[in-house]
């Protein structure tokens, strides 16, 4: 079964349990409205050695940073400010000393930069590989929460940065080249935290998520949740190298969002003024029976076999 | 470095980050007061194959139950009602089908019994062992929260059930006897959820935690946090087998709590009426420069070399 098939079956299984005030599986984060118009949001990511990273290819400091970065990227993608985290480590015995201290210095570096408090965790030995699990918690005014389900017909689809560098970096690493510029981007991603919070406050921004598996996969999640389709012009995808890598590669952690068409130009100008570069327009939301992407190139429909990245 | 040494160094490292309204590391759960006199509490536990369980010795159904049980035990130990959980699974490829489904049925069984909603998680492949990380979230009125730091001189120390069965069960399992009565207790612990919530509502209950590493270790956490000592009568420890196993063995998941002396008898009677058996008095809290346990046997001080259980 695929990861998404498994998640769907788990969602069905848990329909029998009351929600207890939580909005659960289906977005970048779960949401708990706690009164006075504010919510907490929750997300978790597990990183397993040899699946998500090669221990020999990264430093413990950068791995510590990245472990938190990929989680606060999900928080920011809801329009929320990351405020707290929990960290679980399963450490092979040879990593319990200086390696673990250096990992924690990296984790702390990312925490301090975004003001994220470590509020709990668990540390155990591992008899096999190194495993890292992080939970990030964010806080957001309820009317600023951005969900995958809010895309509207006519919206402009934008991405918050150039795509594909992380996938190129992963290729470098798998070739044994651990220190190329793209490999460093792969090992040390910067989540778009300020951008996510800013976009959260803009009512013309409808749906939002972060790109962790590539636009070819992640945009479909927005389309499924919003019951719409999309047209994407491949020439407008801000690809670091080729378009295929840009839309199918994983771990870019750039924001993907949809904006009311009549406000799109104004939003891009203000975003550029705030963050130095305008977001990239890659397509538009259309009415559709099927939650799929229609790829256009040179004004014509093309049918490439593009799918997102999967660790599962 | 020991697990507790590592945790202490991490706490120091994070003193530079603002708390953002969270009460963090140092208790069974982190606490977030969210207004109207209520708080959310958060805890996480990671279970690693060959360290916390042997895949061949348990069923996926029971492992699913236990993964949640050990976390909601921490929630109940704060006096809180468990309301939500997040689950991360790193699955070896051969476990992604029926095994994972059966694990989820066990996890769901425990969730449904206590009304705990699964609100998120992560599923990935593992190239090494099976790793399970669970986060449990509870909800509690602020004046019902029980912390480790609240034990007072003169308090009576009680435990919510008999101790040592899980450790005996682990011994059986390590001998290859996977289905003895104690092995089943080890593989399928029942957290004292109703008891924890009830004790949370009683103001004469001061400090509380759950026993996961044995009284010899866990009571010391209460003593450290409360700046007191304790006297424990070894004859009064409700040992399933021998006293050493009862106080040093891990994973009993019974509640350990201290009660104002003048209310201790009344509380025991009401607890027995509610739950069928009175909690066991094992000692009392005393003023002490050192957060240590003075063990008494036959009215005399003894100095056994008893320490709690550690997976680290």
Short mmCIF file of N, CA and C in Angstrom, two decimals, chain A residues 118-227:
data_model
loop_
_atom_site.label_atom_id
_atom_site.label_comp_id
_atom_site.label_asym_id
_atom_site.label_seq_id
_atom_site.Cartn_x
_atom_site.Cartn_y
_atom_site.Cartn_z
N UNK A 118 11.99 24.22 23.17
CA UNK A 118 11.94 22.75 23.28
C UNK A 118 11.23 22.41 24.59
N UNK A 119 10.05 21.81 24.50
CA UNK A 119 9.24 21.59 25.71
C UNK A 119 9.22 20.14 26.18
N UNK A 120 9.82 19.22 25.42
CA UNK A 120 9.82 17.83 25.85
C UNK A 120 10.44 16.95 24.81
N UNK A 121 10.51 15.66 25.14
CA UNK A 121 11.10 14.74 24.19
C UNK A 121 11.41 13.41 24.83
N UNK A 122 12.19 12.61 24.13
CA UNK A 122 12.55 11.28 24.62
C UNK A 122 13.89 10.93 23.98
N UNK A 123 14.76 10.33 24.76
CA UNK A 123 16.06 9.90 24.24
C UNK A 123 16.28 8.46 24.62
N UNK A 124 16.55 7.61 23.62
CA UNK A 124 16.81 6.21 23.93
C UNK A 124 17.97 5.74 23.08
N UNK A 125 18.51 4.60 23.46
CA UNK A 125 19.48 3.93 22.60
C UNK A 125 18.76 3.32 21.41
N UNK A 126 19.50 3.16 20.32
CA UNK A 126 19.00 2.39 19.19
C UNK A 126 19.96 1.25 18.94
N UNK A 127 19.42 0.07 18.68
CA UNK A 127 20.26 -1.08 18.32
C UNK A 127 20.41 -1.17 16.80
N UNK A 128 19.76 -0.24 16.08
CA UNK A 128 19.94 -0.23 14.63
C UNK A 128 20.31 1.19 14.22
N UNK A 129 19.55 1.82 13.34
CA UNK A 129 19.94 3.14 12.85
C UNK A 129 19.53 4.28 13.77
N UNK A 130 19.93 5.45 13.35
CA UNK A 130 19.57 6.69 14.02
C UNK A 130 18.19 7.14 13.54
N UNK A 131 17.30 7.45 14.47
CA UNK A 131 15.98 7.95 14.12
C UNK A 131 15.71 9.23 14.90
N UNK A 132 15.17 10.22 14.21
CA UNK A 132 14.85 11.51 14.82
C UNK A 132 13.37 11.78 14.58
N UNK A 133 12.61 12.04 15.63
CA UNK A 133 11.23 12.47 15.44
C UNK A 133 11.03 13.83 16.10
N UNK A 134 10.45 14.74 15.35
CA UNK A 134 10.21 16.08 15.87
C UNK A 134 8.72 16.42 15.76
N UNK A 135 8.21 17.07 16.79
CA UNK A 135 6.87 17.67 16.76
C UNK A 135 7.06 19.17 16.84
N UNK A 136 6.41 19.90 15.96
CA UNK A 136 6.42 21.36 16.08
C UNK A 136 5.01 21.84 16.35
N UNK A 137 4.92 22.86 17.20
CA UNK A 137 3.64 23.46 17.60
C UNK A 137 3.69 24.93 17.21
N UNK A 138 2.60 25.40 16.58
CA UNK A 138 2.53 26.80 16.20
C UNK A 138 1.30 27.46 16.80
N UNK A 139 1.27 28.76 16.70
CA UNK A 139 0.15 29.55 17.23
C UNK A 139 -0.29 30.52 16.15
N UNK A 140 -1.60 30.67 15.96
CA UNK A 140 -2.09 31.47 14.84
C UNK A 140 -3.50 31.98 15.13
N UNK A 141 -3.79 33.25 14.80
CA UNK A 141 -5.18 33.71 14.86
C UNK A 141 -6.03 32.85 13.91
N UNK A 142 -7.23 32.49 14.36
CA UNK A 142 -8.02 31.55 13.55
C UNK A 142 -8.29 32.06 12.15
N UNK A 143 -8.48 33.38 12.00
CA UNK A 143 -8.81 33.90 10.67
C UNK A 143 -7.57 34.03 9.77
N UNK A 144 -6.41 33.60 10.26
CA UNK A 144 -5.19 33.60 9.43
C UNK A 144 -4.79 32.18 9.01
N UNK A 145 -5.49 31.15 9.49
CA UNK A 145 -5.10 29.78 9.16
C UNK A 145 -5.33 29.52 7.67
N UNK A 146 -4.31 28.97 7.02
CA UNK A 146 -4.43 28.62 5.61
C UNK A 146 -4.49 27.10 5.47
N UNK A 147 -5.57 26.64 4.83
CA UNK A 147 -5.77 25.20 4.66
C UNK A 147 -5.63 24.81 3.20
N UNK A 148 -5.40 23.53 2.97
CA UNK A 148 -5.30 23.03 1.60
C UNK A 148 -6.64 23.11 0.87
N UNK A 149 -7.70 23.17 1.63
CA UNK A 149 -9.05 23.05 1.05
C UNK A 149 -9.63 24.36 0.55
N UNK A 150 -8.87 25.46 0.59
CA UNK A 150 -9.46 26.77 0.34
C UNK A 150 -9.20 27.33 -1.06
N UNK A 151 -8.61 26.53 -1.95
CA UNK A 151 -8.34 27.04 -3.30
C UNK A 151 -9.66 27.24 -4.05
N UNK A 152 -9.75 28.34 -4.82
CA UNK A 152 -10.97 28.68 -5.55
C UNK A 152 -10.67 28.74 -7.05
N UNK A 153 -11.67 28.39 -7.83
CA UNK A 153 -11.58 28.52 -9.29
C UNK A 153 -11.15 29.95 -9.62
N UNK A 154 -10.18 30.08 -10.49
CA UNK A 154 -9.69 31.39 -10.89
C UNK A 154 -8.47 31.85 -10.12
N UNK A 155 -8.19 31.23 -8.96
CA UNK A 155 -7.00 31.62 -8.17
C UNK A 155 -5.72 31.48 -9.01
N UNK A 156 -4.78 32.34 -8.71
CA UNK A 156 -3.44 32.22 -9.28
C UNK A 156 -2.61 31.32 -8.35
N UNK A 157 -1.86 30.38 -8.94
CA UNK A 157 -1.01 29.48 -8.15
C UNK A 157 0.40 30.03 -8.12
N UNK A 158 0.95 30.17 -6.91
CA UNK A 158 2.31 30.73 -6.77
C UNK A 158 3.18 29.83 -5.91
N UNK A 159 4.48 29.96 -6.11
CA UNK A 159 5.45 29.30 -5.22
C UNK A 159 6.39 30.37 -4.68
N UNK A 160 6.87 30.13 -3.46
CA UNK A 160 7.63 31.15 -2.74
C UNK A 160 9.11 31.19 -3.04
N UNK A 161 9.59 30.34 -3.92
CA UNK A 161 11.03 30.35 -4.22
C UNK A 161 11.34 29.39 -5.35
N UNK A 162 12.61 29.33 -5.72
CA UNK A 162 13.04 28.45 -6.82
C UNK A 162 13.05 27.00 -6.38
N UNK A 163 12.77 26.12 -7.32
CA UNK A 163 12.54 24.71 -6.99
C UNK A 163 13.58 23.79 -7.64
N UNK A 164 13.92 22.73 -6.92
CA UNK A 164 14.77 21.69 -7.50
C UNK A 164 16.18 21.64 -6.95
N UNK A 165 16.59 22.67 -6.22
CA UNK A 165 17.96 22.66 -5.71
C UNK A 165 18.20 21.50 -4.74
N UNK A 166 17.21 21.24 -3.89
CA UNK A 166 17.38 20.16 -2.91
C UNK A 166 17.50 18.80 -3.61
N UNK A 167 16.69 18.59 -4.64
CA UNK A 167 16.76 17.32 -5.38
C UNK A 167 18.09 17.18 -6.11
N UNK A 168 18.59 18.28 -6.67
CA UNK A 168 19.92 18.24 -7.29
C UNK A 168 20.98 17.93 -6.24
N UNK A 169 20.81 18.52 -5.07
CA UNK A 169 21.76 18.28 -3.98
C UNK A 169 21.74 16.82 -3.53
N UNK A 170 20.55 16.24 -3.49
CA UNK A 170 20.45 14.83 -3.13
C UNK A 170 21.18 13.96 -4.15
N UNK A 171 21.03 14.31 -5.44
CA UNK A 171 21.77 13.57 -6.49
C UNK A 171 23.27 13.67 -6.27
N UNK A 172 23.72 14.88 -5.94
CA UNK A 172 25.16 15.06 -5.66
C UNK A 172 25.59 14.15 -4.51
N UNK A 173 24.79 14.16 -3.44
CA UNK A 173 25.15 13.37 -2.25
C UNK A 173 25.20 11.88 -2.59
N UNK A 174 24.22 11.42 -3.38
CA UNK A 174 24.19 10.00 -3.72
C UNK A 174 25.36 9.63 -4.65
N UNK A 175 25.97 10.64 -5.30
CA UNK A 175 27.18 10.42 -6.10
C UNK A 175 28.44 10.55 -5.25
N UNK A 176 28.25 10.86 -3.96
CA UNK A 176 29.42 11.00 -3.08
C UNK A 176 29.95 12.41 -2.99
N UNK A 177 29.26 13.37 -3.62
CA UNK A 177 29.70 14.77 -3.55
C UNK A 177 28.87 15.48 -2.50
N UNK A 178 29.41 15.54 -1.28
CA UNK A 178 28.61 15.97 -0.13
C UNK A 178 28.59 17.48 0.07
N UNK A 179 29.47 18.21 -0.60
CA UNK A 179 29.62 19.62 -0.26
C UNK A 179 29.41 20.58 -1.43
N UNK A 180 28.66 20.16 -2.43
CA UNK A 180 28.31 21.08 -3.51
C UNK A 180 27.31 22.11 -2.97
N UNK A 181 27.15 23.24 -3.66
CA UNK A 181 26.16 24.25 -3.20
C UNK A 181 24.76 23.64 -3.05
N UNK A 182 24.33 22.81 -4.01
CA UNK A 182 23.00 22.21 -3.89
C UNK A 182 22.93 21.18 -2.76
N UNK A 183 24.01 20.44 -2.53
CA UNK A 183 24.03 19.50 -1.41
C UNK A 183 23.86 20.25 -0.10
N UNK A 184 24.47 21.43 -0.01
CA UNK A 184 24.31 22.21 1.23
C UNK A 184 22.87 22.70 1.39
N UNK A 185 22.23 23.05 0.27
CA UNK A 185 20.81 23.44 0.35
C UNK A 185 19.97 22.25 0.82
N UNK A 186 20.29 21.05 0.29
CA UNK A 186 19.55 19.85 0.71
C UNK A 186 19.73 19.58 2.21
N UNK A 187 20.94 19.78 2.71
CA UNK A 187 21.24 19.42 4.10
C UNK A 187 20.85 20.52 5.08
N UNK A 188 20.62 21.73 4.57
CA UNK A 188 20.40 22.87 5.47
C UNK A 188 19.27 23.76 4.94
N UNK A 189 18.06 23.20 4.79
CA UNK A 189 16.98 23.99 4.20
C UNK A 189 16.55 25.12 5.14
N UNK A 190 16.16 26.24 4.55
CA UNK A 190 15.63 27.37 5.33
C UNK A 190 14.11 27.40 5.14
N UNK A 191 13.35 27.13 6.17
CA UNK A 191 11.89 27.20 6.02
C UNK A 191 11.45 28.65 5.81
N UNK A 192 10.36 28.85 5.08
CA UNK A 192 9.86 30.21 4.81
C UNK A 192 8.91 30.64 5.92
N UNK A 193 9.47 30.85 7.10
CA UNK A 193 8.65 31.12 8.27
C UNK A 193 8.03 32.50 8.22
N UNK A 194 8.84 33.52 8.02
CA UNK A 194 8.29 34.89 7.98
C UNK A 194 7.31 35.02 6.83
N UNK A 195 7.63 34.39 5.69
CA UNK A 195 6.76 34.45 4.52
C UNK A 195 5.41 33.79 4.83
N UNK A 196 5.45 32.64 5.50
CA UNK A 196 4.21 31.93 5.82
C UNK A 196 3.31 32.74 6.74
N UNK A 197 3.91 33.35 7.76
CA UNK A 197 3.12 34.15 8.70
C UNK A 197 2.52 35.36 7.97
N UNK A 198 3.33 35.98 7.10
CA UNK A 198 2.86 37.15 6.34
C UNK A 198 1.72 36.75 5.41
N UNK A 199 1.90 35.64 4.69
CA UNK A 199 0.84 35.18 3.78
C UNK A 199 -0.41 34.79 4.56
N UNK A 200 -0.22 34.25 5.78
CA UNK A 200 -1.36 33.91 6.62
C UNK A 200 -2.24 35.11 6.91
N UNK A 201 -1.62 36.27 7.05
CA UNK A 201 -2.37 37.48 7.41
C UNK A 201 -3.08 38.11 6.21
N UNK A 202 -2.86 37.59 5.01
CA UNK A 202 -3.44 38.17 3.79
C UNK A 202 -4.67 37.37 3.39
N UNK A 203 -5.82 38.04 3.38
CA UNK A 203 -7.07 37.32 3.11
C UNK A 203 -7.21 36.91 1.66
N UNK A 204 -6.46 37.54 0.75
CA UNK A 204 -6.52 37.12 -0.65
C UNK A 204 -5.75 35.82 -0.90
N UNK A 205 -4.96 35.39 0.09
CA UNK A 205 -4.30 34.07 -0.02
C UNK A 205 -5.31 33.03 0.46
N UNK A 206 -5.60 32.07 -0.39
CA UNK A 206 -6.64 31.08 -0.07
C UNK A 206 -6.05 29.80 0.48
N UNK A 207 -5.54 28.91 -0.38
CA UNK A 207 -4.94 27.65 0.09
C UNK A 207 -3.43 27.82 0.21
N UNK A 208 -2.83 27.08 1.13
CA UNK A 208 -1.36 27.12 1.23
C UNK A 208 -0.86 25.79 1.79
N UNK A 209 0.33 25.38 1.37
CA UNK A 209 1.05 24.25 1.97
C UNK A 209 2.53 24.43 1.66
N UNK A 210 3.38 23.60 2.25
CA UNK A 210 4.78 23.67 1.86
C UNK A 210 5.09 22.52 0.91
N UNK A 211 6.08 22.75 0.05
CA UNK A 211 6.43 21.75 -0.96
C UNK A 211 7.49 20.83 -0.39
N UNK A 212 7.09 19.64 0.03
CA UNK A 212 8.09 18.70 0.53
C UNK A 212 8.28 17.53 -0.43
N UNK A 213 7.28 17.24 -1.27
CA UNK A 213 7.38 16.10 -2.19
C UNK A 213 7.39 16.54 -3.66
N UNK A 214 7.44 17.82 -3.93
CA UNK A 214 7.41 18.33 -5.31
C UNK A 214 6.01 18.80 -5.69
N UNK A 215 5.97 19.86 -6.53
CA UNK A 215 4.69 20.44 -6.95
C UNK A 215 3.79 19.40 -7.62
N UNK A 216 4.37 18.49 -8.37
CA UNK A 216 3.57 17.49 -9.09
C UNK A 216 2.73 16.66 -8.13
N UNK A 217 3.20 16.49 -6.92
CA UNK A 217 2.46 15.74 -5.91
C UNK A 217 1.72 16.68 -4.96
N UNK A 218 2.39 17.72 -4.48
CA UNK A 218 1.81 18.55 -3.43
C UNK A 218 0.65 19.41 -3.94
N UNK A 219 0.76 19.93 -5.16
CA UNK A 219 -0.37 20.72 -5.68
C UNK A 219 -1.62 19.85 -5.79
N UNK A 220 -1.43 18.58 -6.10
CA UNK A 220 -2.59 17.67 -6.18
C UNK A 220 -3.29 17.55 -4.83
N UNK A 221 -2.53 17.62 -3.74
CA UNK A 221 -3.18 17.59 -2.42
C UNK A 221 -4.12 18.79 -2.24
N UNK A 222 -3.68 19.96 -2.69
CA UNK A 222 -4.55 21.14 -2.63
C UNK A 222 -5.78 20.93 -3.53
N UNK A 223 -5.55 20.38 -4.73
CA UNK A 223 -6.67 20.19 -5.67
C UNK A 223 -7.68 19.20 -5.10
N UNK A 224 -7.18 18.12 -4.50
CA UNK A 224 -8.09 17.12 -3.91
C UNK A 224 -8.90 17.73 -2.78
N UNK A 225 -8.23 18.47 -1.90
CA UNK A 225 -8.92 19.04 -0.74
C UNK A 225 -9.90 20.12 -1.15
N UNK A 226 -9.62 20.81 -2.26
CA UNK A 226 -10.46 21.94 -2.70
C UNK A 226 -11.45 21.56 -3.79
N UNK A 227 -11.38 20.31 -4.30
CA UNK A 227 -12.28 19.85 -5.37
C UNK A 227 -12.18 20.73 -6.61
#
